PDB file of C-alpha atoms in Angstrom:
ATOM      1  CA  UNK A  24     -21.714  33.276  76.603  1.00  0.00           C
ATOM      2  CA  UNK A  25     -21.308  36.811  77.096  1.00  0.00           C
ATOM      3  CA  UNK A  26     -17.548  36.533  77.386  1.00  0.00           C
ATOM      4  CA  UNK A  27     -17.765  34.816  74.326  1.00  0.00           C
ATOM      5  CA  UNK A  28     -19.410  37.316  72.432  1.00  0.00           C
ATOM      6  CA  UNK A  29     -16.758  40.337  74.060  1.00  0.00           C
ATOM      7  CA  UNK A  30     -14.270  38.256  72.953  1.00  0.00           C
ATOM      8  CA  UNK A  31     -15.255  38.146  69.393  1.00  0.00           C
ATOM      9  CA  UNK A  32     -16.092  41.580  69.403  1.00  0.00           C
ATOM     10  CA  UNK A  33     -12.445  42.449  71.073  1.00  0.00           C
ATOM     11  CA  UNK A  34     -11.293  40.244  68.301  1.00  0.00           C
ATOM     12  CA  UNK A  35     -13.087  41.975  65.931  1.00  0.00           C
ATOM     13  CA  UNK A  36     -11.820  45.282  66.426  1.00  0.00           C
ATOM     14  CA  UNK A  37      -8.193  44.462  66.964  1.00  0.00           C
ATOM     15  CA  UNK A  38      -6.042  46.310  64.058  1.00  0.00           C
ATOM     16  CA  UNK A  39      -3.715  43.489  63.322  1.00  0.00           C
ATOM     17  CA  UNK A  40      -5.877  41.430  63.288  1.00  0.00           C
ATOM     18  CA  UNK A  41      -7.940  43.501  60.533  1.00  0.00           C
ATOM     19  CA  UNK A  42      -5.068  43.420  58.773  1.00  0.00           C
ATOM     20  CA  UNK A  43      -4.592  40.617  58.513  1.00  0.00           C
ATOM     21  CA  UNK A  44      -7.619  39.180  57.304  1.00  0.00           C
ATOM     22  CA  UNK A  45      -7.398  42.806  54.486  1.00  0.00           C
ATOM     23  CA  UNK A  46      -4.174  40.900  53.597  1.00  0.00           C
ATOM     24  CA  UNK A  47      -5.714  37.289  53.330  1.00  0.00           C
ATOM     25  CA  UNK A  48      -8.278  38.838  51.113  1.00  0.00           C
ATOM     26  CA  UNK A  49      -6.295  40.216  48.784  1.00  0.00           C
ATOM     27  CA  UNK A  50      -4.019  37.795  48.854  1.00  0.00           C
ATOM     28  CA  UNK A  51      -7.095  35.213  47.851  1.00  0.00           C
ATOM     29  CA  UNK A  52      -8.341  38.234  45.160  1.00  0.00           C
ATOM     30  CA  UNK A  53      -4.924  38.698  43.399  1.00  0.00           C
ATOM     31  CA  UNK A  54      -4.308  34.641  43.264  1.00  0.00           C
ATOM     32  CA  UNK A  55      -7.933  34.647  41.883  1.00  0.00           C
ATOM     33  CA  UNK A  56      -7.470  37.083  39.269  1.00  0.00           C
ATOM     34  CA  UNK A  57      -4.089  35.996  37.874  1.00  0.00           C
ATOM     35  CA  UNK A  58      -6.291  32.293  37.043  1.00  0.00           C
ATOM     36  CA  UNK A  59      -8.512  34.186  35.434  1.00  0.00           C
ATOM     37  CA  UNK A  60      -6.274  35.972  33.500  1.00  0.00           C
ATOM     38  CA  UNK A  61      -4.190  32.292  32.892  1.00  0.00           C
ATOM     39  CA  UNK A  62      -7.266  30.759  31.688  1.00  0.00           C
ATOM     40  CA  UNK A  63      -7.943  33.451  29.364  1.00  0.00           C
ATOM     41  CA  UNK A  64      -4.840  33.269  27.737  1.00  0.00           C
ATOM     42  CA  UNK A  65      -5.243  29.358  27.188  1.00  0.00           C
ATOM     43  CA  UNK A  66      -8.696  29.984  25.739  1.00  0.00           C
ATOM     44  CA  UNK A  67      -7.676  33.058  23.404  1.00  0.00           C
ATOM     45  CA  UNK A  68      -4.531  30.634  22.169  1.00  0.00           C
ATOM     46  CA  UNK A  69      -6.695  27.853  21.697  1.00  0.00           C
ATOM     47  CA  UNK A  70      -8.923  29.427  19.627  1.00  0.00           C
ATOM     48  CA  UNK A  71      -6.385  31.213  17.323  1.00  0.00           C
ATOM     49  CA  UNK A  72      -4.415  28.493  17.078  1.00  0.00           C
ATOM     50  CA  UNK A  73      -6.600  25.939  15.937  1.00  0.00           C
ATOM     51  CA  UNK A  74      -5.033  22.900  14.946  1.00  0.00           C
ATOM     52  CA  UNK A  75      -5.078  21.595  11.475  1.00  0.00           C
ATOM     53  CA  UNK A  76      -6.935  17.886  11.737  1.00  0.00           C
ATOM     54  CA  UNK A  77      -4.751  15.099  10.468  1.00  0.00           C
ATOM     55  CA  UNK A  78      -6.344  11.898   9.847  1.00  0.00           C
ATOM     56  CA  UNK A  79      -3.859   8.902   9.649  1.00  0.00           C
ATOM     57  CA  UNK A  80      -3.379   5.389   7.515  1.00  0.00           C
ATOM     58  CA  UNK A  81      -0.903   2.275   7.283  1.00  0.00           C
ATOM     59  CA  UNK A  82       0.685   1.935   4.312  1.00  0.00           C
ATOM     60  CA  UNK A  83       1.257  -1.345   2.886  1.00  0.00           C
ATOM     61  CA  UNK A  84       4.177  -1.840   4.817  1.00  0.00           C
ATOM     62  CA  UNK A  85       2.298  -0.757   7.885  1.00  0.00           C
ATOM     63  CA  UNK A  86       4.059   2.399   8.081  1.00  0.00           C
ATOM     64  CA  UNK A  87       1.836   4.963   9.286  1.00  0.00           C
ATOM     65  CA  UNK A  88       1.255   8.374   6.706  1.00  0.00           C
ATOM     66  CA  UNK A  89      -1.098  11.248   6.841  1.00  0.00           C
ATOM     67  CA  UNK A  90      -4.134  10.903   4.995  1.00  0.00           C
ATOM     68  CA  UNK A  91      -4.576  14.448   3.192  1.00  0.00           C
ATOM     69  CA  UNK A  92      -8.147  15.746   2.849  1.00  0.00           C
ATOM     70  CA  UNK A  93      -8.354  16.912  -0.308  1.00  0.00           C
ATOM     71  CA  UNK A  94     -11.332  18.350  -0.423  1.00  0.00           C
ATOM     72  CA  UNK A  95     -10.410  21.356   1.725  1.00  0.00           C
ATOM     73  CA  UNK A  96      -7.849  24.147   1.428  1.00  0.00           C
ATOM     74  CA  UNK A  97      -5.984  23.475   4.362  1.00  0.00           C
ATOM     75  CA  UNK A  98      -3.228  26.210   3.460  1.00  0.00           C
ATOM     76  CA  UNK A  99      -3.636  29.891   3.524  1.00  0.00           C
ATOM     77  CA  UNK A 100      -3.925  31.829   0.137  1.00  0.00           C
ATOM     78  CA  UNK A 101      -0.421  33.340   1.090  1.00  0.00           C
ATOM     79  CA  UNK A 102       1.258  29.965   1.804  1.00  0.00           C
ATOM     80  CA  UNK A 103      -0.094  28.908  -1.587  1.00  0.00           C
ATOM     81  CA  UNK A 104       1.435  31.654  -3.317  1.00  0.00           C
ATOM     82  CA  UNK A 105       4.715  31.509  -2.180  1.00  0.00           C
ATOM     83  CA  UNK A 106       4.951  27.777  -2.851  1.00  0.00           C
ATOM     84  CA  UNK A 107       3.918  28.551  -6.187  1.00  0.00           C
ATOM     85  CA  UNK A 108       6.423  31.122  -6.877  1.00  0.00           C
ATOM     86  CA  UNK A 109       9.013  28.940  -5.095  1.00  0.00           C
ATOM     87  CA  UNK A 110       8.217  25.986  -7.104  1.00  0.00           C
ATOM     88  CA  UNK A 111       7.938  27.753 -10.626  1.00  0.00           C
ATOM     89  CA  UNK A 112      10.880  29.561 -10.586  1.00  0.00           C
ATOM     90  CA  UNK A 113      12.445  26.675  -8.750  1.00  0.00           C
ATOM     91  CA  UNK A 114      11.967  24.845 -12.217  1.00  0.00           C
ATOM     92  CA  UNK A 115      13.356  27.241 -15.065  1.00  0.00           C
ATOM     93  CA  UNK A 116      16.561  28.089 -12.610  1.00  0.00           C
ATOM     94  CA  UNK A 117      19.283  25.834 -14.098  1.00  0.00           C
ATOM     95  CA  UNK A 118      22.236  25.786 -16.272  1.00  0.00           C
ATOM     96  CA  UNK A 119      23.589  23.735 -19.475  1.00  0.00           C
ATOM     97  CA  UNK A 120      25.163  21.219 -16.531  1.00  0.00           C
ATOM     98  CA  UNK A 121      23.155  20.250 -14.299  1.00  0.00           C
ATOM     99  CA  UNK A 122      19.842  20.818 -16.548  1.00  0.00           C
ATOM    100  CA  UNK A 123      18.895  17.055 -16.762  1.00  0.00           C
ATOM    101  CA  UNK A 124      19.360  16.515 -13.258  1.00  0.00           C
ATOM    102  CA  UNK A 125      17.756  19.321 -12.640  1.00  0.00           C
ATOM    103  CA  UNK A 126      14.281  19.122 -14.379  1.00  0.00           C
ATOM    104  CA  UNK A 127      14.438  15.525 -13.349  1.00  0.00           C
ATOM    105  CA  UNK A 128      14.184  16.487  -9.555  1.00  0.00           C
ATOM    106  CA  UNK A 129      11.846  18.952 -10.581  1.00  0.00           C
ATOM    107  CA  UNK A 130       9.301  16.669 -12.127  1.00  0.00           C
ATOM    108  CA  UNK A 131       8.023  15.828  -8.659  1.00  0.00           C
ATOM    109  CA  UNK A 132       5.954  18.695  -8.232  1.00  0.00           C
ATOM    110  CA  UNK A 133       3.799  18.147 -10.804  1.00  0.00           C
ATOM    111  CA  UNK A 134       1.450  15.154 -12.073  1.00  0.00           C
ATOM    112  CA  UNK A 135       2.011  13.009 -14.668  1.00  0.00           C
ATOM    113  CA  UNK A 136       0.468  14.689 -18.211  1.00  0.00           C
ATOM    114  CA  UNK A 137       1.665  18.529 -16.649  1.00  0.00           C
ATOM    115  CA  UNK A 138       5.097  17.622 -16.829  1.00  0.00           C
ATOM    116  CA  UNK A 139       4.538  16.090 -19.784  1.00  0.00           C
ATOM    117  CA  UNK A 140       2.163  19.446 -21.372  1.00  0.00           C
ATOM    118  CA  UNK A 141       5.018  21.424 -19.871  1.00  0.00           C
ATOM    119  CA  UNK A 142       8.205  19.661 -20.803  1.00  0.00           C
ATOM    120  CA  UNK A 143       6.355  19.822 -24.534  1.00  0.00           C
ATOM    121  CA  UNK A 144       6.183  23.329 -24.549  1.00  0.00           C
ATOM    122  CA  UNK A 145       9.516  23.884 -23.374  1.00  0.00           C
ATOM    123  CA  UNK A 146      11.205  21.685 -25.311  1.00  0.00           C
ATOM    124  CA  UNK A 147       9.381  22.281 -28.651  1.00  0.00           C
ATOM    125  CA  UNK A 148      11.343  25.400 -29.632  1.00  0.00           C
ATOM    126  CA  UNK A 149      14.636  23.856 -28.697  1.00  0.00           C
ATOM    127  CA  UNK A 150      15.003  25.680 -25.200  1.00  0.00           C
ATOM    128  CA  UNK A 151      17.103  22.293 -24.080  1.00  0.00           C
ATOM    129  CA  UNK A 152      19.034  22.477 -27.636  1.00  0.00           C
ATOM    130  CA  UNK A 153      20.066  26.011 -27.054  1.00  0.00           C
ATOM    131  CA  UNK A 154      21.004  25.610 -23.279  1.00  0.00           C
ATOM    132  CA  UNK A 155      23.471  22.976 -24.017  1.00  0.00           C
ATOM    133  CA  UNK A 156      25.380  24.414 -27.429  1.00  0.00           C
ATOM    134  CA  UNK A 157      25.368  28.455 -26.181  1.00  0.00           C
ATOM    135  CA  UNK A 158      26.252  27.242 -22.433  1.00  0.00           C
ATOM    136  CA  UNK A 159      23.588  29.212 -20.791  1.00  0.00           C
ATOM    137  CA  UNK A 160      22.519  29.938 -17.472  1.00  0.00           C
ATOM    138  CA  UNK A 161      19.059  30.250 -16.747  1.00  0.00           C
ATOM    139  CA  UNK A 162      17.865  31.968 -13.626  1.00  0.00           C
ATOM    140  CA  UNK A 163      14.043  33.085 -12.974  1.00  0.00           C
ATOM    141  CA  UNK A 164      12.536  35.881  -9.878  1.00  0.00           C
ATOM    142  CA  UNK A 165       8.768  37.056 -10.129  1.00  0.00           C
ATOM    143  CA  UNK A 166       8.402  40.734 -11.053  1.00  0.00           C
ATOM    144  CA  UNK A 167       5.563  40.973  -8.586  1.00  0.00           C
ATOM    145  CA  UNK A 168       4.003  39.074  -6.116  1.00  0.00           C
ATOM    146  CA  UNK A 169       1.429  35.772  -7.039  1.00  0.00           C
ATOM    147  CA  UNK A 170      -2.058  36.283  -6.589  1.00  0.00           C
ATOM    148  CA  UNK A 171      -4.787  33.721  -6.767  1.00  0.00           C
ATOM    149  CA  UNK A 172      -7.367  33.941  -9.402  1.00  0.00           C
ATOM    150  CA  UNK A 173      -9.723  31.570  -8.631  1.00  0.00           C
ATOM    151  CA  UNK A 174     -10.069  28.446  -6.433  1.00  0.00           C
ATOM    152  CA  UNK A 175     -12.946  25.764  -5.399  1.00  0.00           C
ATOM    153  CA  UNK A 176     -13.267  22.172  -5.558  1.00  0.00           C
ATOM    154  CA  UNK A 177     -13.100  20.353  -9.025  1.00  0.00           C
ATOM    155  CA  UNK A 178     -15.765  18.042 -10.214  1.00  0.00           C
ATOM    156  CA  UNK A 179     -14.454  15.149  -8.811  1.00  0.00           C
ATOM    157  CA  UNK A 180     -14.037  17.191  -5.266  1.00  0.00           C
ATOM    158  CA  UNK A 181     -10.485  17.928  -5.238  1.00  0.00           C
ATOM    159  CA  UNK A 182      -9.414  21.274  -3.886  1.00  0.00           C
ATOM    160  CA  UNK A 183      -7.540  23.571  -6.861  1.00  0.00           C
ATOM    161  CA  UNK A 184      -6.101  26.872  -6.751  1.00  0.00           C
ATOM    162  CA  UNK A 185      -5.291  28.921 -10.333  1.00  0.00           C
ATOM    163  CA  UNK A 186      -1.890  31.250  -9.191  1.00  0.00           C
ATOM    164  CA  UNK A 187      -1.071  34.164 -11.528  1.00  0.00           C
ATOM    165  CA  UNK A 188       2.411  36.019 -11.253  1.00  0.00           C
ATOM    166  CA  UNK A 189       4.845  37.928 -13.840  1.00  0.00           C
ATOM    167  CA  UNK A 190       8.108  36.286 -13.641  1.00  0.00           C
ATOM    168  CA  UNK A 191      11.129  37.526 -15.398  1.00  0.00           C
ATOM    169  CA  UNK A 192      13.306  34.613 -16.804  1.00  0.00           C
ATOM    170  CA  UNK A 193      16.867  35.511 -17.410  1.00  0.00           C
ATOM    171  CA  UNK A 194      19.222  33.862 -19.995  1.00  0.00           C
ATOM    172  CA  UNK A 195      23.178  34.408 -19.728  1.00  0.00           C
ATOM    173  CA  UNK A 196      26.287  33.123 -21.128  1.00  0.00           C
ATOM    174  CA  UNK A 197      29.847  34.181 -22.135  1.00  0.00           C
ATOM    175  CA  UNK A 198      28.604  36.167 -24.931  1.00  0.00           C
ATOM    176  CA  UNK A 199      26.161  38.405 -22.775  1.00  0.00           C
ATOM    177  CA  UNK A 200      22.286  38.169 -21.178  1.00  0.00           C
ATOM    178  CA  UNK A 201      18.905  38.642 -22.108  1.00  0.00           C
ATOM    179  CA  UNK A 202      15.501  38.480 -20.115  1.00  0.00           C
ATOM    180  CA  UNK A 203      12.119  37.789 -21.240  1.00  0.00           C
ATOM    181  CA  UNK A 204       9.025  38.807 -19.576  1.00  0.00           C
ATOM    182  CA  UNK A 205       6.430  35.540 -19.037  1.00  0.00           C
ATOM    183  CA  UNK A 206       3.184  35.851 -17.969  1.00  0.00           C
ATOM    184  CA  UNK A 207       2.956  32.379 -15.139  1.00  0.00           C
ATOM    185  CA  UNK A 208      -0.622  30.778 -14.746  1.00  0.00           C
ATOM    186  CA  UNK A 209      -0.058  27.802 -12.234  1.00  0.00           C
ATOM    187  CA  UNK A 210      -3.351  25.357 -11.248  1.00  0.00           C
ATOM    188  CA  UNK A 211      -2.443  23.396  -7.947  1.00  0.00           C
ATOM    189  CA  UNK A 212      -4.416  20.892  -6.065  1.00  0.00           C
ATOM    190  CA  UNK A 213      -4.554  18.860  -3.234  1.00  0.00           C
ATOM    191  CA  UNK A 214      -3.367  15.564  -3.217  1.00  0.00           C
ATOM    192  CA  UNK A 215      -2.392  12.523  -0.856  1.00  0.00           C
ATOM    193  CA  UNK A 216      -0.225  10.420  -2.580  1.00  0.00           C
ATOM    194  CA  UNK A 217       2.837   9.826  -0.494  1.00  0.00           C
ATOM    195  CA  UNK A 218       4.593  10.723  -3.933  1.00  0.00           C
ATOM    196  CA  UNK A 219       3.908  14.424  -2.848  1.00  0.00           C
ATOM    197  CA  UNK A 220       4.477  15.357   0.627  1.00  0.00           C
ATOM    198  CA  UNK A 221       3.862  19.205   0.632  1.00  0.00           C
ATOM    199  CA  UNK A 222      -0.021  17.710   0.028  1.00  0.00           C
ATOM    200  CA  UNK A 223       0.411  19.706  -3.099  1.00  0.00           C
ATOM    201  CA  UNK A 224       0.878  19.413  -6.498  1.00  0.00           C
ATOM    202  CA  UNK A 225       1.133  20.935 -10.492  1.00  0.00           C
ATOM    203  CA  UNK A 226      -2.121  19.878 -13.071  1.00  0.00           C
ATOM    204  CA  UNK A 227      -1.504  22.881 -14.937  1.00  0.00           C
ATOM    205  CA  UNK A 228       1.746  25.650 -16.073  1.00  0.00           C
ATOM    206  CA  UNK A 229       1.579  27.619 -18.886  1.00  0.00           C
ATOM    207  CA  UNK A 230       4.403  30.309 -18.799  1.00  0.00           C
ATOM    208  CA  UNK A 231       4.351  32.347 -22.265  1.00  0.00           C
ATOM    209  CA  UNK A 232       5.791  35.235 -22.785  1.00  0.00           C
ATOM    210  CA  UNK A 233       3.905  38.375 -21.522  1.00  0.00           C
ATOM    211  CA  UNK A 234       3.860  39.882 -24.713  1.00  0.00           C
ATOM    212  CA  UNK A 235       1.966  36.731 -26.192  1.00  0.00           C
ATOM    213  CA  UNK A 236      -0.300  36.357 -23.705  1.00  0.00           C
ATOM    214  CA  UNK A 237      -1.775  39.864 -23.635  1.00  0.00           C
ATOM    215  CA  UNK A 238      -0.401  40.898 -20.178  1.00  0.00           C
TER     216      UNK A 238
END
């Protein structure tokens, strides 16, 4: 027994055998930290990059689609403006060629009585007329970046957002160019008809000219 202990003690007290288990240790610390630090990671990524929730359906044809929740914002107030911007000056950039085509392709941004509202109040002062006999080109930029005025759910518990930007809208032909000034007040809202895949869509655009509008 006593040789047993002197042993172990002899053991003990041998360097390289220290050293060994020094090395062991922080062999077993430095493996333990870097998990820690791993796991860390994985929980600081998981939180900031939440996923959005996407609920799912079967069509008619028993294709699957995302089912949009319109109730809730989903996008960020920047992501909203620039499809706002993108989609508004998307719309009065054509020319006296392809302008049918054009505003045709367009349409499906917007629901059913906006394009209608809008196409009125474009077309009522003979915009298209013009276009087509004075071969224009009409291009449109925002002066300054969209902001969001308001937003909330409707009545009926849709998600809406009212976008406000300046846009300048430029007319050209042969015989020279001219820009006007229009003051852009866009509502959008959430939707989940397959008809509009960004989940987005135009209820509302009223674009008059800055100097009518008071801005």
């Amino acid at each position: 027994m006593r040789n047993a202990q002197a042993a172990i003690q002899r053991r003990l007290l041998d360097p390289e055998f220290l050293q060994r288990v020094i090395r062991r240790g922080l062999l077993a610390f430095a493996i333990s930290l870097a998990l820690n630090v791993l796991l860390g990671l994985a929980l600081a990524i998981s939180v900031s990059h939440t996923p959005h929730v996407r609920y799912i359906y079967h069509d008619s044809l028993g294709k699957p689609r995302e089912l949009i929740v319109t109730d809730q914002p989903y996008f960020s107030d920047a992501e909203i403006n620039d499809w706002a911007v993108k989609k508004v000056t998307n719309l009065y950039t054509m020319n006296y060629v392809n302008y049918a085509r054009h505003l045709d392709e367009a349409s499906v941004d917007f629901d059913i009585p906006a394009w209608n509202s809008w196409g009125q109040a474009f077309k009522g002062p003979g915009n298209i007329d013009f276009i087509k006999a004075k071969r224009v080109f009409l291009s449109a930029s925002p002066k300054s970046a969209a902001t969001i005025r308001a937003e909330g759910k409707t009545s009926s518990g849709i998600y809406e957002w009212h976008v406000h930007f300046p846009m300048l809208l430029k007319w050209e032909n042969s015989s020279g160019s001219t820009t006007n000034l229009l003051s852009v007040d866009v509502t959008i809202q959430r939707t989940n008809s397959p008809e509009h895949p960004d989940g987005l869509v135009i209820t509302e655009l009223n674009a008059p000219r800055a100097s009518d509008s008071g801005d």
